[in-house]
Short mmCIF file of C-alpha atoms in Angstrom, two decimals:
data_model
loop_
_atom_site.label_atom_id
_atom_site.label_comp_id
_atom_site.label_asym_id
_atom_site.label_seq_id
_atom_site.Cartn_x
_atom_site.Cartn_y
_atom_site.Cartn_z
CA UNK G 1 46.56 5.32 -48.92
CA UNK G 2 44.01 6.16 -51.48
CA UNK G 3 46.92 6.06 -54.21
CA UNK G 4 47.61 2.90 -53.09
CA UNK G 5 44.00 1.74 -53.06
CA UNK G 6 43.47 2.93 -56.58
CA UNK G 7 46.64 0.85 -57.38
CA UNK G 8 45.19 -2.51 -56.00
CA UNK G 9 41.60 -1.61 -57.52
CA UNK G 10 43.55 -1.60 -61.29
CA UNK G 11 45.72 -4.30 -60.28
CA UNK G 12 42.82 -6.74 -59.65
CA UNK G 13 40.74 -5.22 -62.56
CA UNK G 14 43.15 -5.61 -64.80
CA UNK G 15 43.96 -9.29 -63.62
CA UNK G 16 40.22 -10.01 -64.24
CA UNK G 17 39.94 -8.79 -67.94
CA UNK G 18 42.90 -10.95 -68.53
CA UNK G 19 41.24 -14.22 -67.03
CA UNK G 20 38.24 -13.48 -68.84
CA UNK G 21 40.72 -12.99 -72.09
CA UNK G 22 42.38 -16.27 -71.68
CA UNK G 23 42.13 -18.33 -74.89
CA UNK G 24 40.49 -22.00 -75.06
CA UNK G 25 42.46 -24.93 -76.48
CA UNK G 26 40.67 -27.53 -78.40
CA UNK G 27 41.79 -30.91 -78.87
CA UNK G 28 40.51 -32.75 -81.98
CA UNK G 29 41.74 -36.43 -83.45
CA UNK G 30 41.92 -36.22 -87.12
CA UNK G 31 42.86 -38.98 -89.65
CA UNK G 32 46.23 -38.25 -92.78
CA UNK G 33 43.64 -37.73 -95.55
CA UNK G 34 45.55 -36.27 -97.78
CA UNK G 35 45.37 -33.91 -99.67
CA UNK G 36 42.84 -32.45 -96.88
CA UNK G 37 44.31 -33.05 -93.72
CA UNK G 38 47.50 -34.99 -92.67
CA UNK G 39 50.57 -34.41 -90.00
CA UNK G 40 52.92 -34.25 -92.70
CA UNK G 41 51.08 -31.41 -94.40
CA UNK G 42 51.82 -27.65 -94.25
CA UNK G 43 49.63 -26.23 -91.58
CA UNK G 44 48.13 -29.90 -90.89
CA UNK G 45 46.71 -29.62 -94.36
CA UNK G 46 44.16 -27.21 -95.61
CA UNK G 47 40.98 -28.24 -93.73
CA UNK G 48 42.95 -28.19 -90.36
CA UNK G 49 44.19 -24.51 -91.14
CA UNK G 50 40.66 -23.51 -91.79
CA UNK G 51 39.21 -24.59 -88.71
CA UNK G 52 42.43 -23.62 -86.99
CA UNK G 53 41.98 -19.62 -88.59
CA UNK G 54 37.92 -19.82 -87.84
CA UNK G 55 39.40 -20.43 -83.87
CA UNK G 56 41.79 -17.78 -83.88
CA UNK G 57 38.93 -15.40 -85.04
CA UNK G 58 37.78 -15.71 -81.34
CA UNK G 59 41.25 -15.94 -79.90
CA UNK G 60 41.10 -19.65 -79.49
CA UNK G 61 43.50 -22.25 -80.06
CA UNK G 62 43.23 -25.96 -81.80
CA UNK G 63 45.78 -29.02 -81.26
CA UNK G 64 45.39 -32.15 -83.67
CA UNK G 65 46.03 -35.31 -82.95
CA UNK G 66 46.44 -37.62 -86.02
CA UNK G 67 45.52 -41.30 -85.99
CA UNK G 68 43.84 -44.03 -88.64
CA UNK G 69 39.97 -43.06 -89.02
CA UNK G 70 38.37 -45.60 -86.66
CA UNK G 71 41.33 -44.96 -83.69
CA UNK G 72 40.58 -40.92 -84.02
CA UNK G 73 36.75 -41.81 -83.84
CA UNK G 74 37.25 -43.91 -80.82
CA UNK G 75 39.98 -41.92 -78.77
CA UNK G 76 37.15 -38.94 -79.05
CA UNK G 77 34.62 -40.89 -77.92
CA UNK G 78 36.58 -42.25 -74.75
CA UNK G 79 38.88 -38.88 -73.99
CA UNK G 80 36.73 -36.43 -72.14
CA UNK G 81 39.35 -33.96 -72.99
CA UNK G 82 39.35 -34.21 -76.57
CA UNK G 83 36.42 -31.64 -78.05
CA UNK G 84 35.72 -33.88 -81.17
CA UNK G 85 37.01 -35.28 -84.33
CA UNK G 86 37.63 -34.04 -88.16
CA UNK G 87 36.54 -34.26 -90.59
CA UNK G 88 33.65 -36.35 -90.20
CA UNK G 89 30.64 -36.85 -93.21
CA UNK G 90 27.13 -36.50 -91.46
CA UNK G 91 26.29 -40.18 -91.26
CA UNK G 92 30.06 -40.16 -89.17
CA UNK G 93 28.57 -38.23 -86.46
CA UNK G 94 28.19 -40.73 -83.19
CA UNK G 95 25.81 -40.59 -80.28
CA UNK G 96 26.72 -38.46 -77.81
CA UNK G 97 28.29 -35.98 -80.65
CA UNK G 98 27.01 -33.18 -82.86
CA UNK G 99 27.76 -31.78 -86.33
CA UNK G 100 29.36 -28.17 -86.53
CA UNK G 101 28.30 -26.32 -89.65
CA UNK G 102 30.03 -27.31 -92.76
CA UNK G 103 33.36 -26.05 -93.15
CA UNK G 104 33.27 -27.63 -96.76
CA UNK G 105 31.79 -29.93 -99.39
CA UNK G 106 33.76 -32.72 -101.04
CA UNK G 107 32.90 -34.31 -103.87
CA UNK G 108 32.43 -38.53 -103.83
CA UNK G 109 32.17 -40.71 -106.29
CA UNK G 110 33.69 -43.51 -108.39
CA UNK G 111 36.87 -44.78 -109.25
CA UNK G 112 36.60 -46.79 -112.70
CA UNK G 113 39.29 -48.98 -114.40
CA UNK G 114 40.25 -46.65 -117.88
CA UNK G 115 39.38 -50.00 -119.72
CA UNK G 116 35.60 -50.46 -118.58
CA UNK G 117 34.44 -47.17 -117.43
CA UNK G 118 30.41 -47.36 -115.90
CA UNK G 119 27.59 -45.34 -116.94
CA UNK G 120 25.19 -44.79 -114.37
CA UNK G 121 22.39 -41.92 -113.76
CA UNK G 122 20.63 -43.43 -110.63
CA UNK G 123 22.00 -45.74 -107.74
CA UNK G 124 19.88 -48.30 -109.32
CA UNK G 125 22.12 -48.29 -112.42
CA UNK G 126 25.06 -49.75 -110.34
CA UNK G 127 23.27 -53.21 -109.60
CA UNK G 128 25.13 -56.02 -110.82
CA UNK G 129 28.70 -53.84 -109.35
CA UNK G 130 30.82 -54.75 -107.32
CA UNK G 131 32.52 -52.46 -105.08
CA UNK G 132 34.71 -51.41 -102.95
CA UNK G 133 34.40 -49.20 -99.77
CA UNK G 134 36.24 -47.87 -96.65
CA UNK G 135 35.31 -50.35 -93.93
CA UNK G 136 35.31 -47.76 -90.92
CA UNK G 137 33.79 -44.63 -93.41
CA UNK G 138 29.65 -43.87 -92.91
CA UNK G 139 28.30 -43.10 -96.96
CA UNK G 140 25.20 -41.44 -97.61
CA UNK G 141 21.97 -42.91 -96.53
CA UNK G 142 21.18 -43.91 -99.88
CA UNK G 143 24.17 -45.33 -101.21
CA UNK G 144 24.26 -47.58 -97.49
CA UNK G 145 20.58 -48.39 -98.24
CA UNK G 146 22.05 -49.90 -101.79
CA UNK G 147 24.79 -51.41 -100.01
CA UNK G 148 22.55 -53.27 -97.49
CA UNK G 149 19.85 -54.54 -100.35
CA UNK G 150 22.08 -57.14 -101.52
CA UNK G 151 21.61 -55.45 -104.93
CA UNK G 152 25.57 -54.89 -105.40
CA UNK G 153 28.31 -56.81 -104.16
CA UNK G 154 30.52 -54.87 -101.50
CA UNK G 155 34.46 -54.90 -100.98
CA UNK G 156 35.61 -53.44 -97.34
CA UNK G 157 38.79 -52.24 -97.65
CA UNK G 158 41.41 -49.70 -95.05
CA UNK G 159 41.93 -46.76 -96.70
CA UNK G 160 41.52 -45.24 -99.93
CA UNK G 161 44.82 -46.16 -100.90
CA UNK G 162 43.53 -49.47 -100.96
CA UNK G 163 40.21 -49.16 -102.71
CA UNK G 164 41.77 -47.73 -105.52
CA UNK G 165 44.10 -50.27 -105.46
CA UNK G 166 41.87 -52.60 -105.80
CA UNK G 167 39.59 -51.45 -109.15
CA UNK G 168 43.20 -51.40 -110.52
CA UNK G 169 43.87 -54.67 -109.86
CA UNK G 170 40.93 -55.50 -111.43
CA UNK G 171 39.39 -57.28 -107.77
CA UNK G 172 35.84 -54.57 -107.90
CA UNK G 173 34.35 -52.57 -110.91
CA UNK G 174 34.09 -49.18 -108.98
CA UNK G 175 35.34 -47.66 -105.85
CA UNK G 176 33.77 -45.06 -103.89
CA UNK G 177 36.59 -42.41 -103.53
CA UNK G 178 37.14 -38.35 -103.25
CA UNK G 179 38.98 -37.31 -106.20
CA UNK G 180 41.47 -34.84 -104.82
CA UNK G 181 42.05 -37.81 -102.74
CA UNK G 182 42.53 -40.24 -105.21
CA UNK G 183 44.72 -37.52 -107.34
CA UNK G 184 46.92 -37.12 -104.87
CA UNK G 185 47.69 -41.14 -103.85
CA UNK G 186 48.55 -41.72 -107.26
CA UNK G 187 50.85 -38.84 -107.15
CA UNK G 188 52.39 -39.38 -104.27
CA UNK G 189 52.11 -43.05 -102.95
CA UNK G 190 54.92 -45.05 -104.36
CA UNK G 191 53.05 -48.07 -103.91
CA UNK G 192 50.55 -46.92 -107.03
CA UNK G 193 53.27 -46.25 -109.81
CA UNK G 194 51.94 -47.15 -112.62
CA UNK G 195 48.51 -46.97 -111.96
CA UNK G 196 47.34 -43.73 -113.18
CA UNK G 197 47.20 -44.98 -116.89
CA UNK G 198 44.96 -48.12 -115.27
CA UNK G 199 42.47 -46.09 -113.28
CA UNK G 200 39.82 -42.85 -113.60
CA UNK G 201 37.30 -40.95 -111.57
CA UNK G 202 34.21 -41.51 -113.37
CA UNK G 203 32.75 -37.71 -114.42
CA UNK G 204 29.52 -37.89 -112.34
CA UNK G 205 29.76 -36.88 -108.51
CA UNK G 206 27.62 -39.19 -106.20
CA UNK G 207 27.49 -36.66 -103.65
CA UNK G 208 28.76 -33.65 -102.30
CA UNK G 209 29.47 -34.07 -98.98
CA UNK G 210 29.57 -31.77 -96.39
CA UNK G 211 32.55 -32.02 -93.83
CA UNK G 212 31.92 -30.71 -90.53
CA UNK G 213 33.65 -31.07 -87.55
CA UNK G 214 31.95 -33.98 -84.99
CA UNK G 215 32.23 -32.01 -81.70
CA UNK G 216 31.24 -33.81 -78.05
CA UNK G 217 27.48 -32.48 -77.07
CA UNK G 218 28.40 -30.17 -74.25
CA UNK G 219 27.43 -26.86 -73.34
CA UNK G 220 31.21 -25.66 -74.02
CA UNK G 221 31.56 -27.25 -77.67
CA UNK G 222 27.88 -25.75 -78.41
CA UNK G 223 29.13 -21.90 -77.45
CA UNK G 224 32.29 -23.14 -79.72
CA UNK G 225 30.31 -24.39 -82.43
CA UNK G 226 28.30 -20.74 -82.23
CA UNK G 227 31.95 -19.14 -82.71
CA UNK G 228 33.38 -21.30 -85.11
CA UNK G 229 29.95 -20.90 -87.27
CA UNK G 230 30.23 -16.93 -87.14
CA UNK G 231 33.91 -17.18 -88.67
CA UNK G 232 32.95 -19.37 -91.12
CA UNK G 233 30.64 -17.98 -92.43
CA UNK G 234 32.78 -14.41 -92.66
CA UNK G 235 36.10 -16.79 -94.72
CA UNK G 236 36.86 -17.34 -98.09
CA UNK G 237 36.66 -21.26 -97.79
CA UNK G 238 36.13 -22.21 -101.34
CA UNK G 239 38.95 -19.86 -102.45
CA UNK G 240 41.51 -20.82 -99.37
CA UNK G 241 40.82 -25.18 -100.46
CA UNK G 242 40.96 -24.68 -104.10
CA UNK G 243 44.15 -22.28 -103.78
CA UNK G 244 45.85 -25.29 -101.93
CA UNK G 245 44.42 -27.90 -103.83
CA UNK G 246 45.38 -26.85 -107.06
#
């Protein structure tokens, strides 16, 4: 009887240190930014497998659900089971949401037609512009404080497909665009043959800006966001994007 005992007693603790063990699954909406993240991509694209390794650091798990920017913003704000979305700029960050630490820094800046490139030092410089942004994108406080003064005139556009479409086509001066983004549409969209010759990122960054991961404000996503800010911090992030990105 005591054999047996001893049996049940290892039985149960052994059931318990599994239960404790069990991984979490997060569910996050994302948007097909390519070269960054996208459903088509190996991995779900290089930002996705980041995040995804940082989670398997503390056994956990991550499904992505890929939609158009604005849908992936709404379904996380309206699905209770979906942790967040990815990856969002700071001034993307809803109420009712929080900003993980940055998993990286992308550059932003211009797209220029090869024919009438811009100089500019300051924001002020780009008075008189006209250009084009993502409709459904936040920019940085600054650059939304020039689009508000009136100072510039402003295209909204869908994607960034479209915006550099549209310096091409000669309907803006400038777009604001990534240029790993912008790299990669005119490699790969057949829509923009013939428009690499037309268009270039102009040389000066507007801003580096971080990409975090937009998580729900709940106890749970906080003890993730702990986690997922440990393994970070311990990965080779600048090494693992530029590997895949060039």
């Amino acid at each position: 009887m005591i054999g047996f005992n001893r049996f049940i007693a290892t039985c149960s603790t052994a059931l318990l240190l599994g239960t404790s063990a069990i991984a979490a699954e997060y569910k996050i909406t994302s948007l097909n930014w390519e070269p960054y993240v996208g459903e088509n991509l190996s991995e779900g694209g290089v930002l996705v497998d980041v995040l995804r390794q940082a989670l398997a650091q503390a056994g956990d798990t991550l499904s992505v659900d890929y939609l158009p920017w604005a849908r992936a913003v709404s379904k996380a704000k309206g699905d209770q089971a979906i942790s967040g979305y990815y990856p969002a700029w700071p001034s993307d960050i809803a109420e009712g949401f929080f900003a993980s630490s940055i998993v990286y820094k992308s550059p932003l800046g211009f797209v220029q037609r090869t024919d009438s490139p811009i100089t500019w030092n300051a924001l002020e410089d780009l008075k008189g512009k006209s250009i084009v942004v993502v409709k459904s994108y936040g920019y940085p406080p600054e650059f939304e404080a020039l689009m508000e003064s009136g100072d510039v005139t402003i295209h909204g556009t869908s994607d960034d497909a479209m915006v550099v479409k549209m310096v091409a086509g000669g309907r803006a001066d400038i777009g604001v665009v990534d240029p790993f983004v912008m790299a990669n549409s005119l490699a790969t969209d057949a829509s923009m043959t013939g428009l690499s010759d037309k268009v270039e990122y102009n040389t000066r960054h507007l801003v580096e800006y971080p990409l975090v991961l937009a998580l729900r404000d709940t106890a749970e996503n906080r003890a993730m966001a702990a986690k997922l800010e440990e393994s970070l911090a311990n990965m080779p992030i600048e090494q693992i994007v530029s590997d895949a990105l060039n």
